[in-house]
Coordinates of C-alpha atoms in Angstrom, one line a residue:
Chain D
M12 CA 12.2 45.2 -5.3
S13 CA 14.4 44.8 -2.5
M14 CA 16.5 41.1 -1.6
K15 CA 15.2 41.1 1.3
A16 CA 11.5 41.3 -0.4
K17 CA 12.5 39.4 -3.0
R18 CA 13.2 36.7 -0.9
S19 CA 10.0 36.5 0.8
W20 CA 7.9 36.3 -2.8
F21 CA 10.5 33.6 -3.4
L22 CA 8.8 32.2 -0.1
L23 CA 5.4 32.6 -0.5
F24 CA 5.8 31.1 -3.8
C25 CA 7.5 27.8 -2.4
L26 CA 5.3 27.3 0.6
L27 CA 1.3 28.3 -1.0
P28 CA 0.4 25.4 -3.4
G29 CA 1.5 22.3 -1.1
L30 CA -0.3 24.8 1.9
V31 CA -3.6 25.5 0.1
L32 CA -3.8 22.0 -0.8
M33 CA -3.1 20.7 2.9
A34 CA -5.8 23.4 4.1
L35 CA -8.3 22.2 1.7
F36 CA -7.9 18.8 1.5
K37 CA -6.6 17.3 4.6
I38 CA -6.7 19.7 7.6
H39 CA -10.2 20.9 7.0
P40 CA -11.6 17.2 6.5
T41 CA -9.7 16.0 9.7
I42 CA -11.6 19.1 11.7
E43 CA -14.2 18.5 10.4
V44 CA -14.6 15.0 11.7
F45 CA -13.7 16.0 15.1
Q46 CA -16.4 18.4 15.3
K47 CA -19.1 16.7 12.9
S48 CA -18.8 13.8 15.4
F49 CA -21.1 15.3 17.9
Y50 CA -23.7 16.6 15.4
L51 CA -26.7 14.7 14.3
W52 CA -26.7 15.1 10.6
T53 CA -28.7 13.3 8.0
G54 CA -28.0 14.5 4.6
I55 CA -26.6 17.0 2.7
G56 CA -29.4 19.6 2.8
D57 CA -29.8 18.9 6.3
K58 CA -28.8 21.3 9.4
P59 CA -26.3 19.4 11.9
Q60 CA -27.8 19.7 15.3
W61 CA -25.8 19.1 18.0
V62 CA -26.2 15.7 20.1
G63 CA -23.2 15.9 22.2
L64 CA -22.1 12.5 23.4
R65 CA -24.6 10.5 21.5
N66 CA -23.4 9.3 18.2
F67 CA -20.4 8.0 20.1
T68 CA -22.3 6.1 23.1
D69 CA -25.1 4.8 20.0
L70 CA -22.1 3.5 18.9
F71 CA -21.5 0.8 22.2
H72 CA -25.0 0.0 21.2
D73 CA -25.1 -0.5 17.6
D74 CA -24.5 -4.6 17.0
V75 CA -22.9 -4.4 13.6
F76 CA -20.8 -1.8 15.0
L77 CA -19.7 -4.4 17.4
L78 CA -19.8 -7.2 15.1
S79 CA -17.7 -5.0 12.6
L80 CA -14.9 -3.6 15.3
R81 CA -14.0 -7.7 16.0
N82 CA -13.8 -8.8 12.6
T83 CA -11.5 -5.7 12.2
G84 CA -10.0 -6.6 15.4
F85 CA -9.2 -10.4 13.9
L86 CA -7.5 -9.0 10.7
M87 CA -5.7 -6.9 12.9
L88 CA -4.0 -9.5 15.2
V89 CA -4.0 -12.2 12.2
V90 CA -2.7 -10.8 9.3
P91 CA 0.4 -8.5 10.6
V92 CA 1.6 -11.0 13.3
I93 CA 1.7 -13.8 10.1
T94 CA 2.7 -10.8 7.4
L95 CA 5.6 -10.3 9.5
F96 CA 6.3 -13.7 10.4
I97 CA 6.4 -14.7 6.9
A98 CA 8.5 -11.7 5.7
L99 CA 11.3 -12.0 8.5
V100 CA 11.9 -15.4 7.8
N101 CA 12.1 -14.8 3.6
A102 CA 14.6 -11.8 4.4
S103 CA 17.0 -13.4 6.3
I104 CA 16.6 -17.2 4.2
L105 CA 17.3 -14.5 0.5
T106 CA 19.6 -12.3 2.7
R107 CA 21.8 -14.9 4.3
S108 CA 21.6 -17.8 2.6
K109 CA 23.7 -17.1 -0.9
L110 CA 21.2 -18.1 -3.1
R111 CA 22.1 -17.5 -6.8
E112 CA 18.3 -16.6 -8.1
R113 CA 17.5 -14.8 -4.7
S114 CA 17.1 -11.0 -6.9
L115 CA 14.6 -13.2 -8.9
Y116 CA 13.0 -14.3 -5.7
R117 CA 12.9 -10.8 -4.3
T118 CA 11.7 -9.4 -7.8
V119 CA 8.6 -11.9 -7.5
F120 CA 8.1 -11.3 -3.7
F121 CA 7.2 -7.7 -3.9
F122 CA 5.6 -7.9 -7.4
P123 CA 1.6 -8.7 -5.1
S124 CA 2.3 -5.2 -3.5
I125 CA 2.2 -2.8 -6.4
L126 CA -0.7 -4.2 -7.9
S127 CA -4.3 -2.5 -7.6
F128 CA -6.3 -3.7 -4.4
V129 CA -8.5 -3.7 -7.1
V130 CA -7.2 -6.3 -8.7
I131 CA -5.8 -8.8 -6.2
A132 CA -9.9 -8.6 -4.5
I133 CA -11.2 -9.2 -7.9
L134 CA -8.3 -12.1 -8.6
W135 CA -8.8 -13.6 -5.2
S136 CA -12.6 -13.2 -5.5
F137 CA -12.5 -16.3 -8.1
I138 CA -9.8 -18.0 -6.8
Y139 CA -12.2 -19.4 -3.8
H140 CA -15.1 -19.2 -6.1
P141 CA -17.1 -22.3 -5.7
T142 CA -17.6 -23.2 -8.9
I143 CA -14.6 -21.7 -11.1
G144 CA -12.3 -21.1 -9.0
F145 CA -9.4 -22.9 -8.7
L146 CA -8.3 -23.2 -5.3
N147 CA -12.1 -25.8 -4.9
A148 CA -10.7 -27.9 -8.2
G149 CA -7.1 -28.1 -6.9
L150 CA -8.8 -29.9 -3.6
E151 CA -10.6 -32.0 -5.8
S152 CA -8.0 -33.1 -8.1
I153 CA -6.2 -34.4 -5.2
G154 CA -8.4 -35.7 -3.8
L155 CA -9.7 -33.4 -1.1
G156 CA -13.2 -32.9 -2.5
K157 CA -14.9 -32.9 0.6
W158 CA -12.6 -30.0 2.1
A159 CA -14.2 -27.9 -1.0
L160 CA -16.2 -25.0 -0.1
A161 CA -17.5 -21.6 -0.8
W162 CA -14.9 -20.0 1.4
L163 CA -16.0 -16.8 1.2
G164 CA -19.7 -17.8 1.0
D165 CA -19.5 -19.7 4.9
A166 CA -18.7 -17.7 8.1
R167 CA -16.4 -19.5 9.7
T168 CA -14.0 -19.1 6.6
V169 CA -14.3 -15.8 4.9
L170 CA -12.0 -14.0 7.4
W171 CA -9.8 -16.4 6.8
A172 CA -9.8 -16.7 3.1
L173 CA -9.9 -12.3 3.6
A174 CA -6.6 -12.9 5.5
V175 CA -5.4 -14.8 3.1
T176 CA -5.2 -12.8 0.4
M177 CA -4.1 -9.4 2.5
I178 CA -1.1 -11.6 3.4
W179 CA -0.3 -12.2 -0.6
Q180 CA -0.7 -8.8 -1.0
A181 CA 1.7 -6.9 1.8
A182 CA 4.4 -9.6 2.5
G183 CA 6.7 -9.0 0.3
Y184 CA 6.6 -5.4 0.6
Y185 CA 7.6 -6.0 4.6
M186 CA 10.4 -8.7 2.9
V187 CA 11.7 -5.4 1.0
M188 CA 12.2 -3.2 4.1
Y189 CA 13.4 -5.7 6.4
M190 CA 16.3 -7.4 4.2
A191 CA 17.4 -3.4 3.9
G192 CA 17.9 -3.9 7.6
I193 CA 19.8 -7.3 6.9
D194 CA 21.9 -5.9 4.9
G195 CA 22.9 -3.3 7.3
I196 CA 24.3 -6.3 10.4
S197 CA 27.2 -7.0 10.3
P198 CA 28.2 -9.8 8.4
E199 CA 30.5 -10.3 11.5
L200 CA 28.2 -11.0 13.6
Y201 CA 27.2 -14.1 11.4
E202 CA 30.6 -15.3 11.0
A203 CA 31.3 -15.0 14.9
A204 CA 27.9 -17.2 15.6
S205 CA 28.7 -20.0 13.1
I206 CA 32.2 -20.2 14.5
D207 CA 30.4 -21.2 17.5
G208 CA 28.5 -23.4 16.1
A209 CA 25.1 -21.6 16.2
T210 CA 22.5 -23.2 13.5
P211 CA 20.6 -20.7 10.7
V212 CA 17.8 -21.7 13.0
R213 CA 19.3 -20.1 16.2
Q214 CA 21.2 -17.0 14.9
F215 CA 17.4 -15.8 13.5
F216 CA 16.3 -15.9 16.5
H217 CA 20.1 -14.4 18.2
I218 CA 21.5 -12.1 15.4
T219 CA 18.5 -11.3 13.0
V220 CA 15.5 -11.0 15.2
P221 CA 17.2 -8.5 17.8
M222 CA 19.2 -6.6 15.4
L223 CA 16.0 -5.7 13.5
W224 CA 13.8 -5.3 16.5
E225 CA 13.9 -1.0 16.2
I226 CA 12.7 -1.6 12.4
I227 CA 10.0 -4.7 13.2
R228 CA 8.7 -2.2 15.1
I229 CA 8.0 0.1 13.2
T230 CA 6.0 -1.9 10.4
I231 CA 4.0 -3.6 13.1
I232 CA 2.3 -0.2 13.3
F233 CA 2.3 0.6 9.5
S234 CA 0.6 -3.3 9.2
I235 CA -1.6 -2.5 11.6
N236 CA -2.2 0.5 9.7
G237 CA -2.3 -1.2 6.6
V238 CA -5.0 -3.6 7.7
L239 CA -7.5 -1.1 8.1
T240 CA -6.8 0.7 4.2
I241 CA -6.9 -2.4 2.0
S242 CA -9.9 -4.1 4.4
F243 CA -12.0 -1.3 2.8
V244 CA -11.3 -2.2 -1.0
I245 CA -10.6 -5.7 0.3
V246 CA -14.3 -6.5 1.6
S247 CA -16.0 -4.2 0.0
I248 CA -14.7 -5.7 -3.5
M249 CA -14.6 -9.9 -2.3
T250 CA -17.8 -10.0 -0.1
A251 CA -19.5 -6.7 0.0
G252 CA -19.6 -7.5 4.0
G253 CA -21.4 -11.1 3.7
P254 CA -22.7 -13.8 4.3
D255 CA -24.9 -11.7 6.7
R256 CA -22.3 -8.8 7.9
H257 CA -19.9 -12.0 8.5
S258 CA -17.6 -9.9 7.2
E259 CA -17.5 -6.2 8.2
V260 CA -15.1 -4.1 8.7
V261 CA -14.6 -0.6 10.6
M262 CA -14.3 1.6 7.3
T263 CA -17.1 -0.4 4.8
Y264 CA -19.0 0.4 8.0
L265 CA -18.4 4.0 7.7
Y266 CA -18.6 4.7 4.0
S267 CA -22.3 2.4 4.7
Q268 CA -23.7 4.9 6.9
A269 CA -22.5 7.9 5.2
F270 CA -22.9 6.8 1.6
A271 CA -26.3 4.9 2.2
N272 CA -27.9 5.4 5.0
S273 CA -26.7 9.4 4.5
N274 CA -25.8 9.3 8.1
F275 CA -22.5 11.7 7.8
G276 CA -22.8 12.6 12.1
Y277 CA -22.7 9.2 13.1
A278 CA -20.5 7.9 10.0
M279 CA -17.8 10.2 11.0
A280 CA -18.0 9.2 15.0
V281 CA -17.0 5.4 13.5
G282 CA -14.2 7.7 12.0
V283 CA -13.2 9.1 14.8
F284 CA -13.6 6.0 17.2
V285 CA -11.0 4.8 14.9
F286 CA -8.7 7.0 14.2
I287 CA -8.6 6.9 18.4
V288 CA -8.3 3.4 18.5
S289 CA -5.5 3.1 16.1
F290 CA -3.6 5.4 17.2
L291 CA -3.8 3.6 20.8
L292 CA -3.2 0.3 19.4
A293 CA 0.2 2.2 18.2
L294 CA 1.2 3.4 21.2
L295 CA 0.1 -0.6 23.2
S296 CA 2.6 -1.7 20.7
N297 CA 5.2 0.6 20.5
R298 CA 5.4 -0.1 24.6
L299 CA 5.1 -3.5 24.4
T300 CA 7.7 -3.9 22.2
E301 CA 10.2 -1.9 23.8
R302 CA 13.1 -3.4 25.2
G303 CA 14.3 -2.9 28.8
N304 CA 17.8 -2.4 27.8
N305 CA 18.0 0.9 25.9
Chain F
M136 CA 36.7 -4.4 16.5
A137 CA 39.0 -2.5 13.5
A138 CA 41.6 -5.5 14.9
N139 CA 39.1 -7.9 13.5
A140 CA 38.1 -6.7 10.3
S141 CA 41.9 -5.9 9.1
A142 CA 42.5 -9.4 10.4
Q143 CA 39.8 -11.6 8.2
P144 CA 41.3 -11.7 4.8
A145 CA 44.7 -13.6 6.3
R146 CA 41.9 -15.8 8.2
S147 CA 39.8 -17.0 5.3
S148 CA 41.9 -17.9 2.2
H149 CA 38.9 -19.6 0.7
P150 CA 35.7 -17.2 -0.1
P151 CA 34.8 -15.4 3.1
Q152 CA 30.6 -15.7 2.0
T153 CA 30.6 -19.1 1.6
M154 CA 31.9 -20.2 4.8
P155 CA 28.6 -20.3 7.2
H156 CA 27.2 -22.2 4.8
T157 CA 29.7 -25.1 3.2
G158 CA 31.9 -28.2 5.0
R159 CA 30.9 -27.8 8.2
Q160 CA 28.1 -29.7 7.7
P161 CA 27.5 -32.5 5.6
F162 CA 23.9 -32.0 5.4
A163 CA 23.9 -28.1 4.4
W164 CA 23.2 -29.3 0.3
L165 CA 19.3 -30.9 2.3
G166 CA 19.1 -27.5 3.6
R167 CA 19.4 -25.5 0.9
L168 CA 17.9 -28.3 -1.1
L169 CA 14.7 -27.7 1.6
L170 CA 15.3 -23.7 1.3
R171 CA 14.9 -23.6 -2.2
L172 CA 11.8 -25.8 -1.9
L173 CA 9.8 -23.2 0.4
L174 CA 10.9 -20.0 -2.3
I175 CA 9.8 -21.6 -4.9
I176 CA 6.4 -23.3 -3.8
Q177 CA 6.1 -19.4 -2.4
A178 CA 6.9 -18.3 -6.0
L179 CA 4.3 -20.5 -7.7
I180 CA 1.5 -18.9 -5.0
V181 CA 2.5 -15.5 -5.7
V182 CA 2.8 -15.7 -10.0
Y183 CA -0.2 -18.8 -10.5
P184 CA -2.8 -16.3 -9.9
L185 CA -1.3 -13.8 -12.5
V186 CA -0.8 -17.3 -14.9
W187 CA -4.2 -18.3 -14.2
N188 CA -5.5 -14.9 -14.9
V189 CA -3.9 -14.5 -18.1
L190 CA -5.1 -18.6 -19.4
A191 CA -8.7 -17.1 -18.6
S192 CA -8.7 -13.9 -20.1
L193 CA -8.0 -16.8 -23.7
K194 CA -10.2 -18.7 -22.8
T195 CA -14.4 -19.2 -24.1
N196 CA -16.9 -19.2 -21.2
E197 CA -17.5 -23.2 -21.1
E198 CA -14.1 -23.3 -21.4
V199 CA -13.8 -20.8 -17.7
M200 CA -16.4 -23.5 -15.7
E201 CA -15.1 -26.3 -17.5
N202 CA -11.8 -26.6 -15.6
P203 CA -9.5 -24.3 -13.8
W204 CA -6.5 -26.1 -14.5
T205 CA -6.7 -26.4 -18.0
L206 CA -5.1 -24.5 -21.1
P207 CA -7.8 -22.9 -23.5
K208 CA -8.2 -24.9 -26.6
H209 CA -7.4 -22.2 -29.2
F210 CA -6.6 -18.4 -27.6
N211 CA -10.3 -16.8 -28.0
W212 CA -8.9 -13.0 -28.2
S213 CA -12.5 -12.0 -28.7
N214 CA -12.8 -11.3 -25.2
Y215 CA -9.8 -8.2 -25.6
V216 CA -12.7 -6.9 -28.1
N217 CA -15.2 -7.2 -25.6
A218 CA -13.3 -5.5 -22.9
F219 CA -12.3 -2.9 -25.4
T220 CA -15.9 -2.5 -27.2
T221 CA -18.9 -3.5 -24.7
A222 CA -16.5 -3.1 -21.5
R223 CA -15.1 -0.5 -22.2
I224 CA -11.6 -0.4 -20.8
G225 CA -10.0 1.6 -23.3
D226 CA -12.0 4.6 -22.3
Y227 CA -11.2 4.1 -18.6
M228 CA -7.7 3.8 -18.6
L229 CA -7.3 7.4 -21.2
N230 CA -9.5 9.0 -17.9
S231 CA -6.8 6.7 -15.6
V232 CA -3.9 7.4 -17.7
L233 CA -5.0 11.9 -17.6
V234 CA -5.7 11.7 -13.8
V235 CA -2.1 10.4 -13.2
A236 CA -0.2 12.7 -15.4
M237 CA -2.4 15.6 -14.2
S238 CA -1.8 14.3 -9.9
M239 CA 1.8 13.9 -10.9
V240 CA 1.7 17.6 -12.2
I241 CA 0.2 18.7 -9.0
L242 CA 2.2 16.8 -6.5
L243 CA 5.4 17.5 -8.0
A244 CA 5.0 21.7 -8.4
A245 CA 3.9 21.4 -5.1
A246 CA 6.0 19.1 -3.2
L247 CA 9.4 20.4 -4.6
P248 CA 8.8 24.1 -3.7
T249 CA 7.7 23.3 -0.3
A250 CA 10.6 20.8 0.5
Y251 CA 13.7 22.8 -0.7
A252 CA 11.9 26.1 1.7
L253 CA 11.3 23.5 4.6
G254 CA 15.0 22.1 3.7
R255 CA 17.2 24.4 2.6
M256 CA 15.7 28.1 3.8
N257 CA 15.4 29.5 7.1
F258 CA 12.3 31.8 8.1
R259 CA 9.6 32.0 11.1
G260 CA 7.3 29.1 11.3
K261 CA 9.6 26.8 9.4
T262 CA 9.0 24.3 12.3
L263 CA 5.5 24.5 12.0
T264 CA 5.4 24.1 8.9
T265 CA 7.1 21.1 9.1
N266 CA 5.1 19.8 11.4
V267 CA 1.8 19.9 9.4
Y268 CA 3.4 18.0 6.8
M269 CA 4.4 15.5 9.2
A270 CA 1.1 15.3 11.2
G271 CA -0.3 14.7 7.5
L272 CA 1.6 11.5 7.3
F273 CA -0.6 9.7 9.1
I274 CA -4.2 11.4 8.2
G275 CA -5.8 10.0 5.1
G276 CA -8.4 7.8 3.2
V277 CA -11.1 6.7 4.4
Y278 CA -11.4 8.4 8.0
I279 CA -12.1 11.8 6.4
I280 CA -13.6 10.6 3.0
V281 CA -17.5 12.4 4.7
P282 CA -16.0 15.4 5.4
L283 CA -14.3 15.7 1.7
F284 CA -17.0 14.8 -0.2
I285 CA -19.5 17.8 1.8
L286 CA -16.4 19.9 1.3
M287 CA -16.2 19.2 -2.4
N288 CA -19.9 18.7 -2.8
N289 CA -20.2 22.2 -1.2
L290 CA -18.1 24.0 -3.9
H291 CA -18.8 22.1 -6.9
M292 CA -15.8 20.1 -7.0
L293 CA -17.5 16.8 -7.4
D294 CA -17.3 14.2 -10.6
N295 CA -14.6 16.9 -11.9
R296 CA -10.8 14.9 -12.9
F297 CA -9.1 17.9 -11.9
W298 CA -10.1 18.3 -8.3
L299 CA -10.0 14.3 -8.1
S300 CA -6.0 14.8 -8.8
A301 CA -5.8 17.8 -6.8
V302 CA -6.8 15.5 -3.7
Y303 CA -4.4 12.4 -4.9
A304 CA -1.8 15.0 -5.2
T305 CA -2.3 15.9 -1.8
G306 CA -3.0 12.6 -0.2
S307 CA 0.6 11.9 -1.5
L308 CA 2.1 15.3 -0.3
P309 CA 3.4 14.3 3.4
F310 CA 5.3 11.6 2.1
S311 CA 6.6 13.4 -0.9
V312 CA 7.6 16.0 1.1
Y313 CA 9.1 14.0 4.0
L314 CA 11.8 12.0 1.5
M315 CA 12.2 15.7 -0.4
I316 CA 13.3 16.7 2.4
G317 CA 16.1 13.8 3.4
F318 CA 17.5 14.6 0.0
M319 CA 17.3 18.7 -0.5
K320 CA 19.3 19.0 3.5
S321 CA 22.5 16.8 1.7
I322 CA 23.9 19.0 -1.2
P323 CA 26.0 21.0 0.4
K324 CA 25.3 25.2 1.1
D325 CA 27.4 26.0 -1.3
F326 CA 25.9 25.1 -4.6
E327 CA 23.4 28.1 -3.7
E328 CA 26.1 30.5 -2.9
A329 CA 27.7 30.3 -6.1
A330 CA 24.4 30.8 -7.7
L331 CA 23.6 33.6 -5.8
I332 CA 27.1 34.8 -6.3
D333 CA 26.6 34.2 -10.2
G334 CA 23.7 36.6 -9.7
C335 CA 21.1 33.9 -10.1
G336 CA 17.7 34.8 -8.5
Y337 CA 15.7 32.3 -6.1
T338 CA 13.9 30.9 -8.5
S339 CA 15.9 29.6 -11.2
T340 CA 18.3 28.5 -8.3
L341 CA 15.9 26.4 -7.4
F342 CA 15.1 25.2 -11.2
R343 CA 18.8 25.1 -12.4
I344 CA 20.7 24.3 -9.4
I345 CA 18.8 22.5 -7.3
L346 CA 16.2 20.4 -9.0
P347 CA 18.7 18.5 -11.6
I348 CA 20.5 17.7 -8.5
T349 CA 17.6 15.8 -6.9
R350 CA 16.5 13.9 -9.8
P351 CA 17.2 9.9 -8.2
A352 CA 14.9 11.5 -5.7
I353 CA 12.3 12.8 -7.9
V354 CA 12.2 9.4 -10.1
T355 CA 11.4 7.8 -7.4
L356 CA 8.6 10.0 -6.4
I357 CA 7.2 9.7 -10.3
V358 CA 7.8 6.3 -9.6
F359 CA 5.5 6.0 -5.9
G360 CA 3.1 8.6 -7.4
F361 CA 2.7 6.2 -10.8
F362 CA 1.8 3.6 -8.4
D363 CA -0.9 5.2 -6.1
F364 CA -2.4 7.1 -8.6
W365 CA -2.8 5.1 -10.5
N366 CA -4.4 1.8 -8.2
E367 CA -6.7 4.6 -6.2
Y368 CA -9.9 3.2 -5.2
V369 CA -12.0 4.8 -2.6
L370 CA -11.4 8.6 -3.9
A371 CA -12.1 8.0 -7.3
L372 CA -15.5 5.5 -5.8
T373 CA -16.9 8.6 -4.0
L374 CA -15.7 11.4 -5.9
I375 CA -16.6 10.8 -9.3
T376 CA -20.3 9.9 -10.6
S377 CA -21.0 9.8 -14.2
D378 CA -19.8 6.8 -15.7
E379 CA -17.0 8.8 -18.4
K380 CA -15.2 10.0 -16.4
K381 CA -14.7 6.7 -13.5
T382 CA -10.9 5.7 -13.4
I383 CA -9.9 2.1 -14.5
P384 CA -10.4 0.6 -10.4
I385 CA -13.9 1.8 -11.0
G386 CA -14.6 0.9 -14.4
L387 CA -13.3 -3.2 -13.3
S388 CA -15.5 -3.3 -9.9
N389 CA -18.0 -2.5 -11.8
L390 CA -17.4 -5.0 -14.7
M391 CA -17.3 -7.6 -12.1
Q392 CA -20.3 -6.3 -10.6
I393 CA -22.1 -6.7 -13.9
Q394 CA -20.1 -9.9 -14.8
Q395 CA -21.8 -12.0 -11.9
Y396 CA -25.1 -11.5 -13.9
A397 CA -24.4 -11.4 -17.1
T398 CA -21.7 -14.3 -16.7
D399 CA -19.2 -12.8 -19.4
W400 CA -16.0 -14.1 -17.5
G401 CA -13.6 -13.5 -20.2
S402 CA -13.7 -10.1 -21.2
L403 CA -13.5 -9.2 -17.1
F404 CA -10.2 -11.2 -17.2
A405 CA -8.8 -9.5 -20.9
G406 CA -9.9 -6.2 -18.4
L407 CA -7.7 -7.7 -15.5
V408 CA -4.8 -8.2 -17.8
I409 CA -4.6 -5.0 -19.8
V410 CA -4.8 -3.2 -16.3
L411 CA -2.0 -4.8 -15.4
I412 CA 0.0 -4.7 -18.0
P413 CA 1.5 -0.9 -17.4
T414 CA 1.8 -2.0 -13.9
I415 CA 4.2 -5.2 -15.2
I416 CA 5.8 -3.0 -18.0
I417 CA 7.1 0.7 -15.2
Y418 CA 8.1 -2.9 -12.5
A419 CA 10.3 -4.2 -14.9
L420 CA 11.5 -1.1 -16.1
L421 CA 11.6 0.8 -11.9
Q422 CA 12.0 -2.0 -10.0
K423 CA 15.3 -1.2 -8.0
R424 CA 14.3 2.5 -8.2
L425 CA 11.2 1.3 -6.2
T426 CA 12.5 -1.2 -3.8
D427 CA 15.6 1.2 -3.0
G428 CA 13.1 4.3 -3.0
M429 CA 10.8 2.1 -0.5
M430 CA 14.3 1.9 2.0
M431 CA 15.3 5.2 1.5
G432 CA 11.8 6.6 2.9
G433 CA 10.4 3.3 5.0
V434 CA 13.2 2.3 7.0
K435 CA 15.1 5.3 8.3
G436 CA 12.1 7.1 9.7

């Protein structure tokens, strides 16, 4: 065999397995989602029937979908903002104040982000549990028994309860990212600032946040996408969309349309819609957070 | 800047690290106390649910119902026995171990050669191939689960642990390729040239020369892969139908559904602890690898 032929065979050996997997389990399904969202398709044996944009126009007359969109929007706004703020504050405390035990905190805070979402969801279902949960028991023991609620069973609190779980899960992950970023900031900047009498809080807003801005922009997009993924597991285990659909999110709605109602075409339209919206959100957040001076 | 840096050691005779915080402000110690308090409260919020879970796994049902803040009167190990016998946590765990192992083999077999070709060789279609993987970073999970399910149904790949593993490996492929390309590119070109002159073929150059050098990155891939595969829920829920092939996240969520009617809390909590143990062990061993790897892959995007 010539050298050139050997090289070609080697390349094929390198690239083929990956490309076959990608084509089969990623590229093909992605094309299918876009294509079949224009079809009415109700059942595996059925022949899909072209309906044009009807699936998409139906979305806007579907009250449950609109409610799930609103709930998802709430989580996509509240969870990233609070998560990233906590992560940023903790990262800057742990890197800037030279506490001896800081690596211990880092280890502890990062831990929830490697736990299974299922374990987290089950654990928090019991924290919120009206009779055996320790949240209500804790409130009672400090004399705030009248604040005890069925957190996941009450339409007013359910989304916040889910948001807290998601923040608990993710804050440590972003904290570690920010710590890496802060380690890259020149210490002289902080020294100069403290000689000029800037308080740690001022240093946080005038040095840490601006210097980390590019990383913060990336994490905003990561976090918005993360909410989509994790909300599926958290909601389907903790509330199943209840009470009365008040915690339904788009991903659980997509799933139930597909696998409970066999409404495949419609479910794919939901998928396409969410994909486009989250893509636009990423663009929008990129545009809004762009700094004028560069 | 350079002049500034060289002047610094002379300026601060005491350790420069402590300079911004001590001395100047009389209430600095109070600030540190408040910071510590803030951190300790947060650490408790993270750790307490897990401690509570371990305690609850050792209680009887009545004790669980009574008061969530008390310690168990005596350790009730029967919950763990029940978790293995009636709840069959052991079987689910075995499935998970099998699926994680197969996914890892498929992932490494596909990702390492791909990253080598894309990172160190030149050929037509290289940019296109790289772009396919980069685009793959943004697509996955629940979006494509419906067509994936239909495809695998048509190809009779459903309810099969091997094909589930193949799907898992594909899910992690774009990120792994992206991470490894960066590593492959950082190895000097001379390595292959020397190997080729010595009569090493392409394949043995890859396996004997390049892969050993990239071992730290491979370990990072394995750590990430372990957590992704061990914890995955949505795909396992959809692509596996028979009970004896289910992985541990599915087993646990089933267990939770059942417990709501049967109220045998103890064995559910025991099940959670059993699942937590491998995670905690791996985290304790490889924590630094994991956070370092995250910075490597996540920040320098």
